[in-house]
Amino acid sequence: VFNLFILTLIGLACLLPFIHIVAKSLSHELYVLAKEVLFIPKGLTFNAYNFVILNQQFQRSFSLTVFITVAGTLVALLVTTTTAYVFTKQHVPGVKFICILYIITMFFGGGIIATYILYKQMNLIDNILVLILPASINTYNIVLMRNFFESIPPSLEESARIDGASNIRILFQIILPLSKPALATIGLFFMVTYWNSFFGALMYTTKRTLMTMQFYLRNILV
C-alpha cells in the first residue's frame, strides 16, 4: 500500500504539469493572463489549436518531423547494432583503437564552426539528411548495445557458426531477436532525440520545407 501510494504521488507529479498546460491551451486568453487557470479550462476555446494546426507550415513541419523520427530511428538502430556487434569482436584488427576513437567523441567535439564546415563540404546543408545522419551515431547507445551483446552466451553464436551461418545471419537471426529489450530502450532514446530535434534545423537549414515542428513552434513563440 505504501509503495502504491508513493508511486501514485510520483505519477501525479509528472501528470499534473501536463494537465495544467492542456487546461491553459483550452482557456480564453484573458483567464490565462489573469493566472486563473489551474487544471480546469476557463472560457473554453480552441483558437490556439486552430491557429497552429490549420497552418500549412505546421502541417508540413509536423509531417517532416514524423518522417525524420521514423526514418532516423531505423537508420540509427541499424548503425548502432552493426557497430556494437563489431565492437564485441576483439579479434577484428584495429577494433580496440576504433572503439577508443568513438569514446573520445563523448568527451571532445570539433565545435559548431568545424561541424558546419564539415557538413557544408559534405553537401548536407539544406539537405534533409543533415536532420537524420548526424544524430544516428550515438556513442553512449553503442556502448549500451555492445554490453548487452556481450551478455548473450557465446555458445549460441558458436553453434550457428558450426552450422555455417555468416556474421550477418548471426546478427539478424540470433543476436537481434534476443536483444529486443535493448532495441526497444535505445529505439525510444533515438525517437525522443529526433522528435525533439531543434538545433540541427536551426543551424544547418534555411529552407522552410525543412523546418521541423519544434523549430516552427519556436518561431511562433519568438
GROMACS .gro file of C-alpha atoms in nm:
model
  222
    1VAL     CA    1   0.000   0.000   0.000
    2PHE     CA    2   0.283   0.237   0.086
    3ASN     CA    3   0.456   0.166  -0.246
    4LEU     CA    4   0.136   0.224  -0.443
    5PHE     CA    5   0.075   0.549  -0.255
    6ILE     CA    6   0.426   0.679  -0.328
    7LEU     CA    7   0.413   0.572  -0.693
    8THR     CA    8   0.072   0.740  -0.731
    9LEU     CA    9   0.214   1.066  -0.597
   10ILE     CA   10   0.509   1.043  -0.834
   11GLY     CA   11   0.274   0.972  -1.125
   12LEU     CA   12   0.058   1.274  -1.038
   13ALA     CA   13   0.367   1.492  -1.005
   14CYS     CA   14   0.456   1.402  -1.366
   15LEU     CA   15   0.099   1.427  -1.497
   16LEU     CA   16  -0.032   1.744  -1.332
   17PRO     CA   17   0.201   1.987  -1.516
   18PHE     CA   18   0.085   1.838  -1.845
   19ILE     CA   19  -0.281   1.874  -1.743
   20HIS     CA   20  -0.209   2.234  -1.645
   21ILE     CA   21  -0.065   2.312  -1.990
   22VAL     CA   22  -0.361   2.148  -2.166
   23ALA     CA   23  -0.606   2.345  -1.950
   24LYS     CA   24  -0.432   2.672  -2.037
   25SER     CA   25  -0.431   2.586  -2.407
   26LEU     CA   26  -0.810   2.536  -2.394
   27SER     CA   27  -0.879   2.850  -2.193
   28HIS     CA   28  -0.950   3.204  -2.306
   29GLU     CA   29  -0.652   3.437  -2.316
   30LEU     CA   30  -0.797   3.670  -2.051
   31TYR     CA   31  -0.818   3.391  -1.792
   32VAL     CA   32  -0.467   3.272  -1.877
   33LEU     CA   33  -0.316   3.619  -1.840
   34ALA     CA   34  -0.504   3.664  -1.513
   35LYS     CA   35  -0.349   3.334  -1.393
   36GLU     CA   36  -0.690   3.193  -1.304
   37VAL     CA   37  -0.639   2.861  -1.487
   38LEU     CA   38  -0.506   2.567  -1.287
   39PHE     CA   39  -0.631   2.226  -1.401
   40ILE     CA   40  -0.976   2.311  -1.542
   41PRO     CA   41  -1.014   2.526  -1.856
   42LYS     CA   42  -1.198   2.858  -1.825
   43GLY     CA   43  -1.367   3.019  -2.122
   44LEU     CA   44  -1.330   2.706  -2.336
   45THR     CA   45  -1.187   2.789  -2.678
   46PHE     CA   46  -0.995   2.606  -2.950
   47ASN     CA   47  -0.846   2.918  -3.108
   48ALA     CA   48  -0.491   2.821  -3.014
   49TYR     CA   49  -0.524   2.477  -3.176
   50ASN     CA   50  -0.694   2.622  -3.485
   51PHE     CA   51  -0.414   2.877  -3.521
   52VAL     CA   52  -0.145   2.611  -3.511
   53ILE     CA   53  -0.299   2.306  -3.676
   54LEU     CA   54  -0.473   2.480  -3.968
   55ASN     CA   55  -0.148   2.647  -4.066
   56GLN     CA   56   0.001   2.481  -4.375
   57GLN     CA   57   0.354   2.530  -4.246
   58PHE     CA   58   0.263   2.339  -3.930
   59GLN     CA   59   0.127   2.053  -4.137
   60ARG     CA   60   0.448   2.038  -4.343
   61SER     CA   61   0.666   2.065  -4.034
   62PHE     CA   62   0.468   1.801  -3.849
   63SER     CA   63   0.487   1.559  -4.143
   64LEU     CA   64   0.861   1.624  -4.177
   65THR     CA   65   0.919   1.563  -3.806
   66VAL     CA   66   0.726   1.235  -3.817
   67PHE     CA   67   0.928   1.120  -4.119
   68ILE     CA   68   1.258   1.221  -3.957
   69THR     CA   69   1.164   1.042  -3.636
   70VAL     CA   70   1.070   0.716  -3.807
   71ALA     CA   71   1.347   0.711  -4.068
   72GLY     CA   72   1.610   0.841  -3.828
   73THR     CA   73   1.527   0.583  -3.563
   74LEU     CA   74   1.550   0.297  -3.814
   75VAL     CA   75   1.882   0.424  -3.951
   76ALA     CA   76   2.018   0.484  -3.602
   77LEU     CA   77   1.923   0.135  -3.482
   78LEU     CA   78   2.090  -0.018  -3.787
   79VAL     CA   79   2.409   0.183  -3.732
   80THR     CA   80   2.410   0.118  -3.358
   81THR     CA   81   2.355  -0.258  -3.377
   82THR     CA   82   2.606  -0.322  -3.654
   83THR     CA   83   2.873  -0.105  -3.490
   84ALA     CA   84   2.816  -0.258  -3.147
   85TYR     CA   85   2.833  -0.608  -3.292
   86VAL     CA   86   3.171  -0.535  -3.449
   87PHE     CA   87   3.299  -0.392  -3.120
   88THR     CA   88   3.224  -0.725  -2.949
   89LYS     CA   89   3.469  -0.898  -3.183
   90GLN     CA   90   3.804  -0.836  -3.018
   91HIS     CA   91   3.984  -1.041  -3.284
   92VAL     CA   92   3.899  -0.788  -3.556
   93PRO     CA   93   4.217  -0.590  -3.643
   94GLY     CA   94   4.210  -0.236  -3.503
   95VAL     CA   95   3.870  -0.272  -3.334
   96LYS     CA   96   4.003  -0.155  -2.996
   97PHE     CA   97   4.155   0.157  -3.148
   98ILE     CA   98   3.836   0.238  -3.338
   99CYS     CA   99   3.635   0.186  -3.019
  100ILE     CA  100   3.861   0.433  -2.838
  101LEU     CA  101   3.806   0.689  -3.116
  102TYR     CA  102   3.431   0.654  -3.069
  103ILE     CA  103   3.459   0.701  -2.693
  104ILE     CA  104   3.675   1.013  -2.737
  105THR     CA  105   3.383   1.179  -2.917
  106MET     CA  106   3.182   1.151  -2.594
  107PHE     CA  107   3.418   1.398  -2.428
  108PHE     CA  108   3.553   1.614  -2.710
  109GLY     CA  109   3.390   1.770  -3.015
  110GLY     CA  110   3.501   1.982  -3.305
  111GLY     CA  111   3.272   2.272  -3.219
  112ILE     CA  112   2.992   2.439  -3.412
  113ILE     CA  113   3.212   2.610  -3.673
  114ALA     CA  114   3.411   2.298  -3.760
  115THR     CA  115   3.093   2.091  -3.771
  116TYR     CA  116   2.923   2.341  -4.000
  117ILE     CA  117   3.223   2.346  -4.237
  118LEU     CA  118   3.227   1.966  -4.242
  119TYR     CA  119   2.857   1.943  -4.324
  120LYS     CA  120   2.897   2.206  -4.595
  121GLN     CA  121   3.182   2.013  -4.757
  122MET     CA  122   2.963   1.702  -4.748
  123ASN     CA  123   2.676   1.894  -4.916
  124LEU     CA  124   2.450   1.836  -4.618
  125ILE     CA  125   2.349   2.199  -4.566
  126ASP     CA  126   1.981   2.243  -4.660
  127ASN     CA  127   1.963   1.869  -4.709
  128ILE     CA  128   1.714   1.652  -4.523
  129LEU     CA  129   1.996   1.408  -4.447
  130VAL     CA  130   2.152   1.663  -4.211
  131LEU     CA  131   1.848   1.613  -3.987
  132ILE     CA  132   1.890   1.234  -3.987
  133LEU     CA  133   2.251   1.119  -4.024
  134PRO     CA  134   2.437   1.317  -3.751
  135ALA     CA  135   2.204   1.202  -3.473
  136SER     CA  136   2.213   0.840  -3.591
  137ILE     CA  137   2.553   0.785  -3.428
  138ASN     CA  138   2.544   0.798  -3.050
  139THR     CA  139   2.844   0.650  -2.873
  140TYR     CA  140   2.658   0.605  -2.545
  141ASN     CA  141   2.390   0.393  -2.712
  142ILE     CA  142   2.655   0.194  -2.897
  143VAL     CA  143   2.828   0.113  -2.568
  144LEU     CA  144   2.497   0.007  -2.413
  145MET     CA  145   2.420  -0.220  -2.707
  146ARG     CA  146   2.770  -0.366  -2.705
  147ASN     CA  147   2.741  -0.451  -2.336
  148PHE     CA  148   2.407  -0.620  -2.399
  149PHE     CA  149   2.551  -0.822  -2.687
  150GLU     CA  150   2.835  -0.937  -2.464
  151SER     CA  151   2.583  -1.068  -2.210
  152ILE     CA  152   2.443  -1.313  -2.467
  153PRO     CA  153   2.602  -1.660  -2.427
  154PRO     CA  154   2.874  -1.703  -2.692
  155SER     CA  155   2.777  -2.068  -2.729
  156LEU     CA  156   2.475  -1.961  -2.937
  157GLU     CA  157   2.695  -1.787  -3.189
  158GLU     CA  158   2.944  -2.074  -3.193
  159SER     CA  159   2.664  -2.321  -3.267
  160ALA     CA  160   2.544  -2.105  -3.553
  161ARG     CA  161   2.894  -2.085  -3.698
  162ILE     CA  162   2.924  -2.462  -3.687
  163ASP     CA  163   2.605  -2.478  -3.894
  164GLY     CA  164   2.763  -2.239  -4.147
  165ALA     CA  165   2.588  -1.915  -4.055
  166SER     CA  166   2.755  -1.591  -4.161
  167ASN     CA  167   2.809  -1.286  -3.939
  168ILE     CA  168   2.512  -1.104  -4.091
  169ARG     CA  169   2.282  -1.402  -4.041
  170ILE     CA  170   2.400  -1.447  -3.683
  171LEU     CA  171   2.338  -1.080  -3.609
  172PHE     CA  172   1.991  -1.053  -3.763
  173GLN     CA  173   1.855  -1.400  -3.685
  174ILE     CA  174   2.009  -1.477  -3.347
  175ILE     CA  175   2.156  -1.172  -3.173
  176LEU     CA  176   1.890  -0.911  -3.254
  177PRO     CA  177   1.587  -1.131  -3.171
  178LEU     CA  178   1.743  -1.188  -2.828
  179SER     CA  179   1.810  -0.815  -2.789
  180LYS     CA  180   1.453  -0.685  -2.816
  181PRO     CA  181   1.458  -0.516  -2.470
  182ALA     CA  182   1.777  -0.328  -2.556
  183LEU     CA  183   1.648  -0.239  -2.903
  184ALA     CA  184   1.325  -0.105  -2.757
  185THR     CA  185   1.509   0.105  -2.500
  186ILE     CA  186   1.765   0.250  -2.739
  187GLY     CA  187   1.499   0.297  -3.006
  188LEU     CA  188   1.299   0.505  -2.759
  189PHE     CA  189   1.608   0.716  -2.687
  190PHE     CA  190   1.654   0.785  -3.057
  191MET     CA  191   1.284   0.860  -3.112
  192VAL     CA  192   1.285   1.121  -2.838
  193THR     CA  193   1.607   1.270  -2.977
  194TYR     CA  194   1.471   1.304  -3.329
  195TRP     CA  195   1.128   1.422  -3.214
  196ASN     CA  196   1.279   1.700  -3.003
  197SER     CA  197   1.540   1.789  -3.266
  198PHE     CA  198   1.573   2.166  -3.286
  199PHE     CA  199   1.936   2.267  -3.311
  200GLY     CA  200   2.004   2.092  -3.642
  201ALA     CA  201   1.717   2.267  -3.819
  202LEU     CA  202   1.825   2.598  -3.671
  203MET     CA  203   2.192   2.576  -3.769
  204TYR     CA  204   2.203   2.374  -4.089
  205THR     CA  205   1.882   2.454  -4.280
  206THR     CA  206   1.735   2.770  -4.430
  207LYS     CA  207   1.452   2.624  -4.641
  208ARG     CA  208   1.101   2.642  -4.499
  209THR     CA  209   1.038   2.294  -4.637
  210LEU     CA  210   1.300   2.163  -4.392
  211MET     CA  211   1.157   2.340  -4.087
  212THR     CA  212   1.087   2.085  -3.815
  213MET     CA  213   0.785   2.113  -3.589
  214GLN     CA  214   0.993   2.222  -3.291
  215PHE     CA  215   1.160   2.495  -3.497
  216TYR     CA  216   0.818   2.607  -3.625
  217LEU     CA  217   0.673   2.628  -3.274
  218ARG     CA  218   0.981   2.818  -3.159
  219ASN     CA  219   0.926   3.075  -3.434
  220ILE     CA  220   0.567   3.120  -3.318
  221LEU     CA  221   0.684   3.192  -2.965
  222VAL     CA  222   0.950   3.434  -3.085
   0.00000   0.00000   0.00000
